[in-house]
Coordinates of C-alpha atoms in Angstrom, one line a residue:
Chain N
Q1 CA 14.9 -11.6 -6.1
K2 CA 11.9 -9.6 -5.4
E3 CA 8.7 -10.6 -7.0
V4 CA 8.0 -6.7 -7.9
E5 CA 11.0 -4.3 -8.9
Q6 CA 10.9 -0.7 -8.9
D7 CA 13.5 1.8 -9.8
P8 CA 13.5 4.1 -6.6
G9 CA 14.7 7.1 -8.3
P10 CA 14.7 10.0 -7.3
L11 CA 13.1 11.2 -10.8
S12 CA 13.5 14.8 -11.6
V13 CA 11.5 16.1 -14.4
P14 CA 10.7 20.0 -15.5
E15 CA 6.9 20.9 -15.1
G16 CA 5.2 20.0 -18.3
A17 CA 7.2 17.0 -19.0
I18 CA 5.9 13.6 -19.6
V19 CA 6.7 11.2 -16.8
S20 CA 7.2 7.3 -17.1
L21 CA 7.2 5.1 -14.2
N22 CA 7.9 1.4 -14.4
C23 CA 7.6 -1.9 -12.7
T24 CA 8.7 -5.1 -13.7
Y25 CA 7.4 -8.5 -11.8
S26 CA 8.3 -12.1 -11.8
N27 CA 4.9 -14.0 -11.2
S28 CA 3.0 -14.8 -14.3
A29 CA -0.3 -15.2 -12.1
F30 CA -0.2 -11.7 -11.3
Q31 CA -3.6 -10.3 -12.8
Y32 CA -4.6 -7.1 -11.1
F33 CA -2.3 -4.2 -11.3
M34 CA -2.5 -1.0 -9.5
W35 CA -0.6 2.4 -9.1
Y36 CA -0.7 4.4 -5.8
R37 CA 0.5 8.0 -5.2
Q38 CA 1.9 8.7 -1.7
Y39 CA 2.5 12.4 -0.5
S40 CA 5.2 12.8 2.2
R41 CA 3.8 11.6 5.5
K42 CA 0.4 10.5 4.0
G43 CA -1.2 7.3 3.3
P44 CA -0.9 5.7 -0.3
E45 CA -3.9 6.7 -2.4
L46 CA -5.2 4.4 -5.2
L47 CA -4.3 6.2 -8.4
M48 CA -5.1 3.5 -11.3
Y49 CA -6.5 0.1 -11.5
T50 CA -6.1 -2.2 -14.4
Y51 CA -7.2 -5.9 -15.2
S52 CA -4.9 -8.2 -17.2
S53 CA -3.3 -6.5 -20.1
G54 CA -3.9 -3.4 -21.9
N55 CA -4.1 0.4 -21.5
K56 CA -6.3 2.4 -19.2
E57 CA -6.5 6.4 -19.3
D58 CA -7.9 8.8 -16.6
G59 CA -7.2 12.4 -17.3
R60 CA -3.5 13.1 -17.5
F61 CA -2.8 9.3 -16.3
T62 CA -2.1 6.3 -18.5
A63 CA -1.3 2.9 -17.1
Q64 CA -0.2 0.2 -19.5
V65 CA 0.2 -3.6 -18.5
D66 CA 2.4 -5.8 -20.9
K67 CA 1.9 -9.4 -19.3
S68 CA 3.9 -10.9 -21.9
S69 CA 7.1 -8.6 -20.8
K70 CA 5.8 -8.9 -17.1
Y71 CA 6.1 -5.2 -17.4
I72 CA 3.9 -2.1 -16.1
S73 CA 4.1 1.4 -16.6
L74 CA 2.4 4.6 -15.6
F75 CA 2.4 7.8 -17.9
I76 CA 1.9 11.1 -16.6
R77 CA 1.2 13.9 -19.2
D78 CA 1.8 17.7 -18.8
S79 CA 3.3 16.9 -15.3
Q80 CA 2.7 19.4 -12.4
P81 CA 4.7 20.4 -9.2
S82 CA 1.4 18.8 -7.3
D83 CA 2.5 15.3 -8.9
S84 CA 5.5 15.5 -6.9
A85 CA 5.1 12.1 -4.5
T86 CA 6.2 8.7 -4.5
Y87 CA 4.6 6.3 -6.9
L88 CA 4.1 2.8 -5.9
C89 CA 3.1 -0.2 -8.2
A90 CA 1.2 -3.0 -6.7
M91 CA -0.1 -6.2 -7.9
S92 CA -2.2 -9.1 -7.1
A93 CA -3.0 -12.8 -8.3
G94 CA -6.6 -12.1 -7.2
G95 CA -8.4 -15.0 -5.1
A96 CA -10.2 -14.9 -1.7
T97 CA -7.6 -12.7 0.2
N98 CA -7.0 -10.2 -2.4
K99 CA -3.4 -9.8 -1.2
L100 CA -1.3 -7.1 -2.9
I101 CA 2.5 -7.1 -3.5
F102 CA 3.9 -3.7 -3.7
G103 CA 7.2 -2.2 -5.6
T104 CA 9.2 -0.1 -3.0
G105 CA 8.1 3.1 -4.9
T106 CA 9.6 5.6 -7.3
L107 CA 10.1 9.2 -5.8
L108 CA 9.0 11.8 -8.3
A109 CA 10.1 15.3 -8.3
V110 CA 8.3 17.9 -10.9
Q111 CA 10.3 21.2 -10.9
P112 CA 8.5 24.2 -11.6
Chain V
D1 CA -8.8 7.6 3.4
A2 CA -12.0 9.5 4.7
G3 CA -13.5 6.1 5.8
I4 CA -10.6 4.8 7.4
T5 CA -9.1 6.2 10.8
Q6 CA -6.2 4.9 12.7
S7 CA -5.3 5.7 16.1
P8 CA -3.0 6.9 17.8
R9 CA -1.4 8.7 14.8
H10 CA 2.0 9.1 16.6
K11 CA 3.4 7.1 19.5
V12 CA 6.8 6.5 21.3
T13 CA 7.4 3.7 23.5
E14 CA 9.9 1.7 25.3
T15 CA 11.5 -1.6 24.3
G16 CA 9.5 -4.3 25.9
T17 CA 6.2 -2.7 26.1
P18 CA 3.0 -4.0 24.6
V19 CA 1.6 -1.4 22.0
T20 CA -1.8 -1.6 20.4
L21 CA -2.7 0.1 17.4
R22 CA -6.5 0.6 16.0
C23 CA -8.0 0.9 12.6
H24 CA -11.5 1.9 12.4
Q25 CA -13.5 1.9 9.0
T26 CA -17.0 3.2 8.1
E27 CA -17.1 1.4 4.6
N28 CA -18.3 -1.9 5.8
H29 CA -15.5 -3.5 3.6
R30 CA -15.0 -7.3 4.4
Y31 CA -11.0 -7.1 4.0
M32 CA -8.7 -5.4 6.4
Y33 CA -4.9 -5.3 6.4
W34 CA -1.8 -4.1 8.4
Y35 CA 1.2 -3.3 6.7
R36 CA 4.6 -1.7 7.9
Q37 CA 6.5 0.7 5.7
D38 CA 10.4 0.9 5.8
P39 CA 12.7 3.0 3.6
G40 CA 14.1 0.3 1.2
H41 CA 11.5 -2.1 2.0
G42 CA 8.4 -0.4 0.7
L43 CA 5.3 -1.7 2.2
R44 CA 4.9 -5.1 3.7
L45 CA 1.9 -6.9 4.7
I46 CA 1.7 -7.9 8.6
H47 CA -1.5 -9.6 9.1
Y48 CA -4.9 -9.4 7.4
S49 CA -8.4 -10.2 8.0
Y50 CA -11.2 -11.6 5.6
G51 CA -14.1 -11.3 8.0
V52 CA -15.0 -10.9 11.8
K53 CA -12.6 -13.2 13.9
D54 CA -10.9 -14.4 10.4
T55 CA -7.4 -13.4 10.3
D56 CA -4.2 -14.7 8.8
K57 CA -0.3 -14.0 8.6
G58 CA 1.4 -11.9 6.1
E59 CA 5.1 -11.7 5.1
V60 CA 6.2 -10.0 8.3
S61 CA 4.2 -11.2 11.1
D62 CA 6.7 -12.4 13.7
G63 CA 6.2 -10.3 17.0
Y64 CA 2.6 -9.2 16.1
S65 CA -0.9 -10.1 16.8
V66 CA -4.3 -9.0 15.5
S67 CA -7.8 -9.2 16.5
R68 CA -11.1 -8.5 14.6
S69 CA -14.3 -8.6 16.6
K70 CA -16.3 -6.3 14.7
T71 CA -16.3 -5.5 10.9
E72 CA -15.2 -2.0 11.7
D73 CA -12.3 -2.4 13.9
F74 CA -9.0 -4.1 13.4
L75 CA -6.4 -4.1 16.2
L76 CA -2.6 -4.6 15.7
T77 CA -0.7 -5.4 19.0
L78 CA 3.0 -5.9 19.5
E79 CA 3.4 -7.9 22.1
S80 CA 6.7 -6.8 23.3
A81 CA 8.0 -3.9 21.2
T82 CA 11.6 -4.0 19.9
S83 CA 13.6 -1.1 18.2
S84 CA 13.2 -3.2 14.9
Q85 CA 9.5 -2.4 15.1
T86 CA 10.0 1.4 14.9
S87 CA 8.3 2.1 11.6
V88 CA 4.8 3.8 9.8
Y89 CA 2.0 1.2 10.1
F90 CA -0.8 1.3 7.5
C91 CA -4.2 0.0 7.8
A92 CA -6.0 -0.9 4.4
I93 CA -9.4 -2.0 3.5
S94 CA -10.8 -3.7 0.4
E95 CA -14.1 -5.0 -0.9
S96 CA -12.9 -6.8 -4.2
N97 CA -9.7 -7.1 -6.4
Q98 CA -9.8 -3.6 -7.7
G99 CA -7.5 -2.2 -5.0
Q100 CA -7.2 -1.5 -1.4
Y101 CA -7.9 1.9 0.3
F102 CA -5.3 3.1 3.2
G103 CA -5.7 5.0 6.4
P104 CA -3.4 8.1 7.4
G105 CA -1.0 5.8 9.1
T106 CA 0.6 5.6 12.5
R107 CA 4.0 6.7 13.1
L108 CA 5.7 4.5 15.8
T109 CA 9.0 4.9 17.5
V110 CA 10.4 2.2 20.1
T111 CA 13.2 3.3 22.2

């Protein structure tokens, strides 16, 4: 069983929809949670960072962490065709090396 | 990825040849990482560095070596390339637990 599980999709939604992307994890030591966006043939781009439990909002994006359920989510409001990309969750227990464990990514397509 | 460059961006090589990929950063970040990305596996850590001359193995280090002689440069060497090492390789940098920043990637094909 992988430490981090993420539905690969693809997920197809109409423009303007609310998108929900999710990851589950098994390591209760994870404290740092990130979401990356990766466009085709590009490097991953850090989108959101959250420490421990709770919500964080940045424009149309909201990240949620529920440590009791070992579940994290990324919500995208008013989705745009430019949001079409692969979204990767990543998490870390912290410490000196700052190593991240990544989900395999969810491919999102926003249809105009 | 403005502060991180990778070279070459594309490479085709033959089985059994050595290959070196370079990562260069201008951010003066302490930590540097090499990942490979393959369909169905996501990003997997190959090696990482936590300072000049300080490196350690990641999840998939067999067949790879690294060196870091300067803060800004992190080299990944495939000692004798195999077809299973055909992949997209990403370098990342970090200064804290608040995320890593990725380069543009190197697409490597081993024939």
